[in-house]
GROMACS .gro file of N, CA and C in nm:
model
  336
    1MET      N    1   0.084  -0.118   0.000
    1MET     CA    2   0.000   0.000   0.000
    1MET      C    3   0.088   0.124   0.000
    2SER      N    4   0.043   0.225  -0.071
    2SER     CA    5   0.109   0.354  -0.065
    2SER      C    6   0.003   0.462  -0.052
    3PHE      N    7   0.042   0.575   0.005
    3PHE     CA    8  -0.053   0.679   0.042
    3PHE      C    9   0.013   0.815   0.027
    4LYS      N   10  -0.063   0.915  -0.019
    4LYS     CA   11  -0.013   1.052  -0.030
    4LYS      C   12  -0.128   1.149  -0.007
    5ASN      N   13  -0.106   1.246   0.084
    5ASN     CA   14  -0.202   1.355   0.100
    5ASN      C   15  -0.186   1.449  -0.018
    6LEU      N   16  -0.293   1.473  -0.092
    6LEU     CA   17  -0.289   1.568  -0.202
    6LEU      C   18  -0.320   1.709  -0.154
    7LEU      N   19  -0.404   1.720  -0.049
    7LEU     CA   20  -0.442   1.850   0.004
    7LEU      C   21  -0.488   1.835   0.147
    8ILE      N   22  -0.447   1.928   0.232
    8ILE     CA   23  -0.495   1.938   0.370
    8ILE      C   24  -0.516   2.087   0.397
    9THR      N   25  -0.634   2.123   0.447
    9THR     CA   26  -0.663   2.265   0.472
    9THR      C   27  -0.599   2.312   0.602
   10TYR      N   28  -0.605   2.444   0.623
   10TYR     CA   29  -0.553   2.508   0.744
   10TYR      C   30  -0.615   2.444   0.868
   11ASN      N   31  -0.540   2.438   0.977
   11ASN     CA   32  -0.593   2.383   1.102
   11ASN      C   33  -0.701   2.470   1.164
   12ASP      N   34  -0.691   2.603   1.147
   12ASP     CA   35  -0.786   2.694   1.211
   12ASP      C   36  -0.907   2.727   1.123
   13CYS      N   37  -0.923   2.658   1.015
   13CYS     CA   38  -1.033   2.681   0.922
   13CYS      C   39  -1.158   2.607   0.972
   14PRO      N   40  -1.276   2.670   0.971
   14PRO     CA   41  -1.397   2.602   1.018
   14PRO      C   42  -1.444   2.489   0.926
   15THR      N   43  -1.396   2.489   0.802
   15THR     CA   44  -1.424   2.380   0.710
   15THR      C   45  -1.294   2.307   0.686
   16TRP      N   46  -1.292   2.179   0.720
   16TRP     CA   47  -1.170   2.100   0.711
   16TRP      C   48  -1.181   2.006   0.592
   17VAL      N   49  -1.080   2.009   0.504
   17VAL     CA   50  -1.082   1.926   0.384
   17VAL      C   51  -0.952   1.850   0.372
   18THR      N   52  -0.963   1.722   0.337
   18THR     CA   53  -0.846   1.643   0.300
   18THR      C   54  -0.877   1.573   0.168
   19ILE      N   55  -0.775   1.562   0.085
   19ILE     CA   56  -0.785   1.482  -0.036
   19ILE      C   57  -0.663   1.392  -0.037
   20ASP      N   58  -0.686   1.262  -0.048
   20ASP     CA   59  -0.579   1.163  -0.042
   20ASP      C   60  -0.582   1.073  -0.164
   21ALA      N   61  -0.463   1.025  -0.200
   21ALA     CA   62  -0.450   0.924  -0.306
   21ALA      C   63  -0.381   0.804  -0.243
   22GLU      N   64  -0.434   0.687  -0.268
   22GLU     CA   65  -0.372   0.568  -0.212
   22GLU      C   66  -0.388   0.448  -0.305
   23ILE      N   67  -0.298   0.355  -0.289
   23ILE     CA   68  -0.309   0.224  -0.352
   23ILE      C   69  -0.346   0.128  -0.240
   24ASP      N   70  -0.459   0.061  -0.254
   24ASP     CA   71  -0.503  -0.029  -0.148
   24ASP      C   72  -0.439  -0.167  -0.163
   25ILE      N   73  -0.475  -0.256  -0.076
   25ILE     CA   74  -0.416  -0.389  -0.073
   25ILE      C   75  -0.446  -0.469  -0.199
   26ARG      N   76  -0.557  -0.432  -0.268
   26ARG     CA   77  -0.593  -0.500  -0.393
   26ARG      C   78  -0.532  -0.431  -0.516
   27LYS      N   79  -0.442  -0.334  -0.491
   27LYS     CA   80  -0.372  -0.260  -0.597
   27LYS      C   81  -0.467  -0.173  -0.678
   28ARG      N   82  -0.570  -0.121  -0.611
   28ARG     CA   83  -0.661  -0.026  -0.673
   28ARG      C   84  -0.617   0.115  -0.633
   29LEU      N   85  -0.633   0.211  -0.722
   29LEU     CA   86  -0.610   0.352  -0.689
   29LEU      C   87  -0.740   0.407  -0.631
   30ILE      N   88  -0.729   0.475  -0.518
   30ILE     CA   89  -0.846   0.536  -0.454
   30ILE      C   90  -0.812   0.682  -0.423
   31ILE      N   91  -0.894   0.772  -0.473
   31ILE     CA   92  -0.881   0.915  -0.445
   31ILE      C   93  -0.999   0.951  -0.354
   32THR      N   94  -0.971   1.002  -0.235
   32THR     CA   95  -1.074   1.032  -0.137
   32THR      C   96  -1.076   1.182  -0.107
   33TYR      N   97  -1.192   1.242  -0.119
   33TYR     CA   98  -1.216   1.384  -0.090
   33TYR      C   99  -1.310   1.387   0.029
   34ASN      N  100  -1.262   1.440   0.142
   34ASN     CA  101  -1.340   1.442   0.265
   34ASN      C  102  -1.356   1.587   0.311
   35LEU      N  103  -1.479   1.631   0.333
   35LEU     CA  104  -1.507   1.766   0.381
   35LEU      C  105  -1.589   1.757   0.509
   36GLU      N  106  -1.544   1.831   0.612
   36GLU     CA  107  -1.618   1.841   0.738
   36GLU      C  108  -1.629   1.988   0.774
   37SER      N  109  -1.750   2.034   0.801
   37SER     CA  110  -1.775   2.173   0.834
   37SER      C  111  -1.829   2.184   0.976
   38GLU      N  112  -1.760   2.263   1.059
   38GLU     CA  113  -1.810   2.288   1.195
   38GLU      C  114  -1.935   2.375   1.190
   39GLU      N  115  -1.938   2.470   1.096
   39GLU     CA  116  -2.048   2.564   1.086
   39GLU      C  117  -2.173   2.504   1.022
   40SER      N  118  -2.155   2.413   0.928
   40SER     CA  119  -2.267   2.353   0.855
   40SER      C  120  -2.246   2.203   0.841
   41PRO      N  121  -2.271   2.126   0.947
   41PRO     CA  122  -2.250   1.982   0.938
   41PRO      C  123  -2.327   1.913   0.827
   42SER      N  124  -2.435   1.974   0.779
   42SER     CA  125  -2.512   1.914   0.671
   42SER      C  126  -2.432   1.914   0.540
   43ARG      N  127  -2.326   1.993   0.532
   43ARG     CA  128  -2.241   1.998   0.413
   43ARG      C  129  -2.137   1.884   0.412
   44ASN      N  130  -2.120   1.816   0.523
   44ASN     CA  131  -2.017   1.713   0.533
   44ASN      C  132  -2.039   1.603   0.429
   45PHE      N  133  -1.929   1.557   0.367
   45PHE     CA  134  -1.938   1.447   0.272
   45PHE      C  135  -1.802   1.382   0.255
   46GLU      N  136  -1.806   1.264   0.197
   46GLU     CA  137  -1.685   1.197   0.149
   46GLU      C  138  -1.715   1.149   0.008
   47ARG      N  139  -1.627   1.186  -0.085
   47ARG     CA  140  -1.635   1.137  -0.223
   47ARG      C  141  -1.516   1.047  -0.245
   48ARG      N  142  -1.542   0.938  -0.313
   48ARG     CA  143  -1.434   0.843  -0.339
   48ARG      C  144  -1.438   0.799  -0.485
   49ALA      N  145  -1.324   0.818  -0.552
   49ALA     CA  146  -1.308   0.769  -0.689
   49ALA      C  147  -1.218   0.647  -0.682
   50THR      N  148  -1.265   0.535  -0.733
   50THR     CA  149  -1.189   0.410  -0.727
   50THR      C  150  -1.161   0.360  -0.869
   51VAL      N  151  -1.034   0.330  -0.893
   51VAL     CA  152  -0.990   0.275  -1.021
   51VAL      C  153  -0.959   0.128  -0.996
   52ASP      N  154  -1.017   0.038  -1.075
   52ASP     CA  155  -0.995  -0.105  -1.051
   52ASP      C  156  -0.848  -0.143  -1.074
   53THR      N  157  -0.813  -0.262  -1.033
   53THR     CA  158  -0.675  -0.308  -1.035
   53THR      C  159  -0.611  -0.302  -1.174
   54GLU      N  160  -0.680  -0.351  -1.274
   54GLU     CA  161  -0.623  -0.353  -1.409
   54GLU      C  162  -0.605  -0.211  -1.463
   55ASP      N  163  -0.706  -0.126  -1.443
   55ASP     CA  164  -0.694   0.012  -1.490
   55ASP      C  165  -0.586   0.088  -1.412
   56THR      N  166  -0.568   0.057  -1.285
   56THR     CA  167  -0.460   0.120  -1.208
   56THR      C  168  -0.325   0.082  -1.268
   57ARG      N  169  -0.309  -0.043  -1.306
   57ARG     CA  170  -0.184  -0.088  -1.369
   57ARG      C  171  -0.162  -0.015  -1.501
   58LEU      N  172  -0.269  -0.002  -1.581
   58LEU     CA  173  -0.259   0.069  -1.708
   58LEU      C  174  -0.227   0.217  -1.688
   59MET      N  175  -0.286   0.276  -1.585
   59MET     CA  176  -0.259   0.416  -1.555
   59MET      C  177  -0.112   0.437  -1.516
   60ALA      N  178  -0.061   0.347  -1.434
   60ALA     CA  179   0.080   0.355  -1.395
   60ALA      C  180   0.171   0.344  -1.517
   61GLN      N  181   0.137   0.255  -1.609
   61GLN     CA  182   0.215   0.243  -1.733
   61GLN      C  183   0.209   0.373  -1.812
   62HIS      N  184   0.091   0.432  -1.820
   62HIS     CA  185   0.074   0.557  -1.894
   62HIS      C  186   0.166   0.667  -1.839
   63TYR      N  187   0.179   0.673  -1.707
   63TYR     CA  188   0.262   0.777  -1.644
   63TYR      C  189   0.405   0.730  -1.617
   64HIS      N  190   0.439   0.611  -1.665
   64HIS     CA  191   0.576   0.557  -1.655
   64HIS      C  192   0.626   0.548  -1.511
   65VAL      N  193   0.539   0.496  -1.422
   65VAL     CA  194   0.575   0.476  -1.282
   65VAL      C  195   0.526   0.338  -1.239
   66ASP      N  196   0.581   0.288  -1.129
   66ASP     CA  197   0.527   0.166  -1.067
   66ASP      C  198   0.392   0.200  -1.005
   67VAL      N  199   0.306   0.101  -0.990
   67VAL     CA  200   0.175   0.122  -0.931
   67VAL      C  201   0.187   0.190  -0.795
   68GLU      N  202   0.283   0.146  -0.713
   68GLU     CA  203   0.299   0.203  -0.579
   68GLU      C  204   0.341   0.350  -0.582
   69GLN      N  205   0.396   0.396  -0.694
   69GLN     CA  206   0.439   0.536  -0.707
   69GLN      C  207   0.331   0.627  -0.765
   70LEU      N  208   0.218   0.571  -0.801
   70LEU     CA  209   0.111   0.649  -0.863
   70LEU      C  210   0.060   0.763  -0.773
   71PRO      N  211   0.036   0.742  -0.643
   71PRO     CA  212  -0.008   0.856  -0.559
   71PRO      C  213   0.092   0.972  -0.560
   72LYS      N  214   0.220   0.941  -0.559
   72LYS     CA  215   0.322   1.045  -0.563
   72LYS      C  216   0.321   1.118  -0.697
   73ALA      N  217   0.299   1.045  -0.806
   73ALA     CA  218   0.292   1.107  -0.939
   73ALA      C  219   0.171   1.200  -0.948
   74ILE      N  220   0.060   1.160  -0.889
   74ILE     CA  221  -0.059   1.246  -0.888
   74ILE      C  222  -0.030   1.372  -0.807
   75TYR      N  223   0.035   1.355  -0.692
   75TYR     CA  224   0.070   1.471  -0.609
   75TYR      C  225   0.159   1.569  -0.687
   76LYS      N  226   0.257   1.517  -0.757
   76LYS     CA  227   0.348   1.605  -0.832
   76LYS      C  228   0.274   1.687  -0.938
   77GLN      N  229   0.171   1.629  -0.997
   77GLN     CA  230   0.100   1.699  -1.104
   77GLN      C  231  -0.009   1.792  -1.053
   78CYS      N  232  -0.081   1.753  -0.946
   78CYS     CA  233  -0.195   1.837  -0.907
   78CYS      C  234  -0.212   1.852  -0.756
   79GLY      N  235  -0.120   1.801  -0.676
   79GLY     CA  236  -0.132   1.813  -0.531
   79GLY      C  237  -0.101   1.953  -0.482
   80TYR      N  238  -0.152   1.985  -0.365
   80TYR     CA  239  -0.132   2.116  -0.304
   80TYR      C  240  -0.053   2.103  -0.175
   81GLY      N  241  -0.074   1.995  -0.102
   81GLY     CA  242  -0.006   1.976   0.025
   81GLY      C  243  -0.084   2.036   0.140
   82GLU      N  244  -0.011   2.079   0.245
   82GLU     CA  245  -0.073   2.132   0.365
   82GLU      C  246  -0.094   2.283   0.354
   83GLY      N  247  -0.188   2.333   0.433
   83GLY     CA  248  -0.210   2.476   0.440
   83GLY      C  249  -0.296   2.532   0.328
   84ALA      N  250  -0.373   2.448   0.263
   84ALA     CA  251  -0.459   2.493   0.154
   84ALA      C  252  -0.587   2.556   0.209
   85SER      N  253  -0.655   2.626   0.124
   85SER     CA  254  -0.788   2.678   0.154
   85SER      C  255  -0.890   2.577   0.102
   86PRO      N  256  -1.008   2.569   0.164
   86PRO     CA  257  -1.112   2.480   0.109
   86PRO      C  258  -1.145   2.512  -0.036
   87LEU      N  259  -1.123   2.636  -0.078
   87LEU     CA  260  -1.150   2.675  -0.216
   87LEU      C  261  -1.058   2.606  -0.316
   88ASP      N  262  -0.942   2.557  -0.269
   88ASP     CA  263  -0.847   2.488  -0.356
   88ASP      C  264  -0.887   2.342  -0.381
   89ALA      N  265  -0.975   2.288  -0.297
   89ALA     CA  266  -1.003   2.145  -0.297
   89ALA      C  267  -1.065   2.093  -0.426
   90ASP      N  268  -1.164   2.163  -0.478
   90ASP     CA  269  -1.230   2.114  -0.600
   90ASP      C  270  -1.131   2.101  -0.715
   91GLY      N  271  -1.040   2.198  -0.728
   91GLY     CA  272  -0.941   2.194  -0.835
   91GLY      C  273  -0.845   2.078  -0.821
   92VAL      N  274  -0.804   2.047  -0.699
   92VAL     CA  275  -0.713   1.934  -0.676
   92VAL      C  276  -0.784   1.803  -0.708
   93PHE      N  277  -0.908   1.787  -0.661
   93PHE     CA  278  -0.982   1.664  -0.688
   93PHE      C  279  -1.006   1.649  -0.839
   94LYS      N  280  -1.045   1.757  -0.904
   94LYS     CA  281  -1.066   1.752  -1.049
   94LYS      C  282  -0.937   1.719  -1.121
   95GLY      N  283  -0.825   1.773  -1.076
   95GLY     CA  284  -0.696   1.743  -1.138
   95GLY      C  285  -0.662   1.595  -1.129
   96ALA      N  286  -0.689   1.534  -1.012
   96ALA     CA  287  -0.663   1.391  -0.995
   96ALA      C  288  -0.753   1.308  -1.087
   97LEU      N  289  -0.881   1.346  -1.095
   97LEU     CA  290  -0.974   1.274  -1.183
   97LEU      C  291  -0.935   1.291  -1.330
   98ASP      N  292  -0.890   1.410  -1.365
   98ASP     CA  293  -0.845   1.433  -1.503
   98ASP      C  294  -0.724   1.347  -1.538
   99MET      N  295  -0.635   1.325  -1.441
   99MET     CA  296  -0.520   1.237  -1.466
   99MET      C  297  -0.566   1.095  -1.496
  100ILE      N  298  -0.669   1.050  -1.425
  100ILE     CA  299  -0.724   0.917  -1.450
  100ILE      C  300  -0.778   0.911  -1.593
  101LEU      N  301  -0.857   1.010  -1.630
  101LEU     CA  302  -0.916   1.012  -1.764
  101LEU      C  303  -0.811   1.029  -1.873
  102ASP      N  304  -0.708   1.109  -1.846
  102ASP     CA  305  -0.599   1.126  -1.944
  102ASP      C  306  -0.527   0.996  -1.974
  103ALA      N  307  -0.528   0.905  -1.876
  103ALA     CA  308  -0.465   0.773  -1.896
  103ALA      C  309  -0.560   0.677  -1.968
  104ARG      N  310  -0.678   0.727  -2.002
  104ARG     CA  311  -0.780   0.650  -2.074
  104ARG      C  312  -0.829   0.528  -1.996
  105VAL      N  313  -0.844   0.549  -1.865
  105VAL     CA  314  -0.901   0.444  -1.779
  105VAL      C  315  -1.023   0.504  -1.709
  106HIS      N  316  -1.097   0.419  -1.639
  106HIS     CA  317  -1.222   0.461  -1.577
  106HIS      C  318  -1.212   0.457  -1.426
  107TYR      N  319  -1.301   0.530  -1.363
  107TYR     CA  320  -1.314   0.526  -1.218
  107TYR      C  321  -1.461   0.518  -1.181
  108LYS      N  322  -1.484   0.468  -1.060
  108LYS     CA  323  -1.618   0.463  -1.004
  108LYS      C  324  -1.624   0.571  -0.897
  109LEU      N  325  -1.721   0.661  -0.905
  109LEU     CA  326  -1.734   0.772  -0.810
  109LEU      C  327  -1.850   0.744  -0.716
  110GLU      N  328  -1.822   0.750  -0.586
  110GLU     CA  329  -1.925   0.730  -0.483
  110GLU      C  330  -1.922   0.846  -0.387
  111GLU      N  331  -2.036   0.877  -0.328
  111GLU     CA  332  -2.043   0.980  -0.225
  111GLU      C  333  -2.114   0.924  -0.104
  112PHE      N  334  -2.059   0.954   0.011
  112PHE     CA  335  -2.113   0.902   0.138
  112PHE      C  336  -2.150   1.019   0.227
   0.00000   0.00000   0.00000
């Protein structure tokens, strides 16, 4: 398994957002967008884009990296790191999804 934070918002921000990229035990790429709002808990959500094992392998080939290095490659292209504003989150998540599509593979998007 490998894991990389693509975005983490300020600690003192009332809306807390994280976006992570990981390779799970089944060698699937999972991009997770999690938003929690102290001011408006009804806005809280988690979105997850999952790329199946075969498409993850094809995506890694497209970007000329090992599967385990894919989260780091995504971070290099569209990650923000720590200290972001919640306003930056949609762009980072869209950038990660665009990388999946640019590799001509598919993802399954779920919201919880």
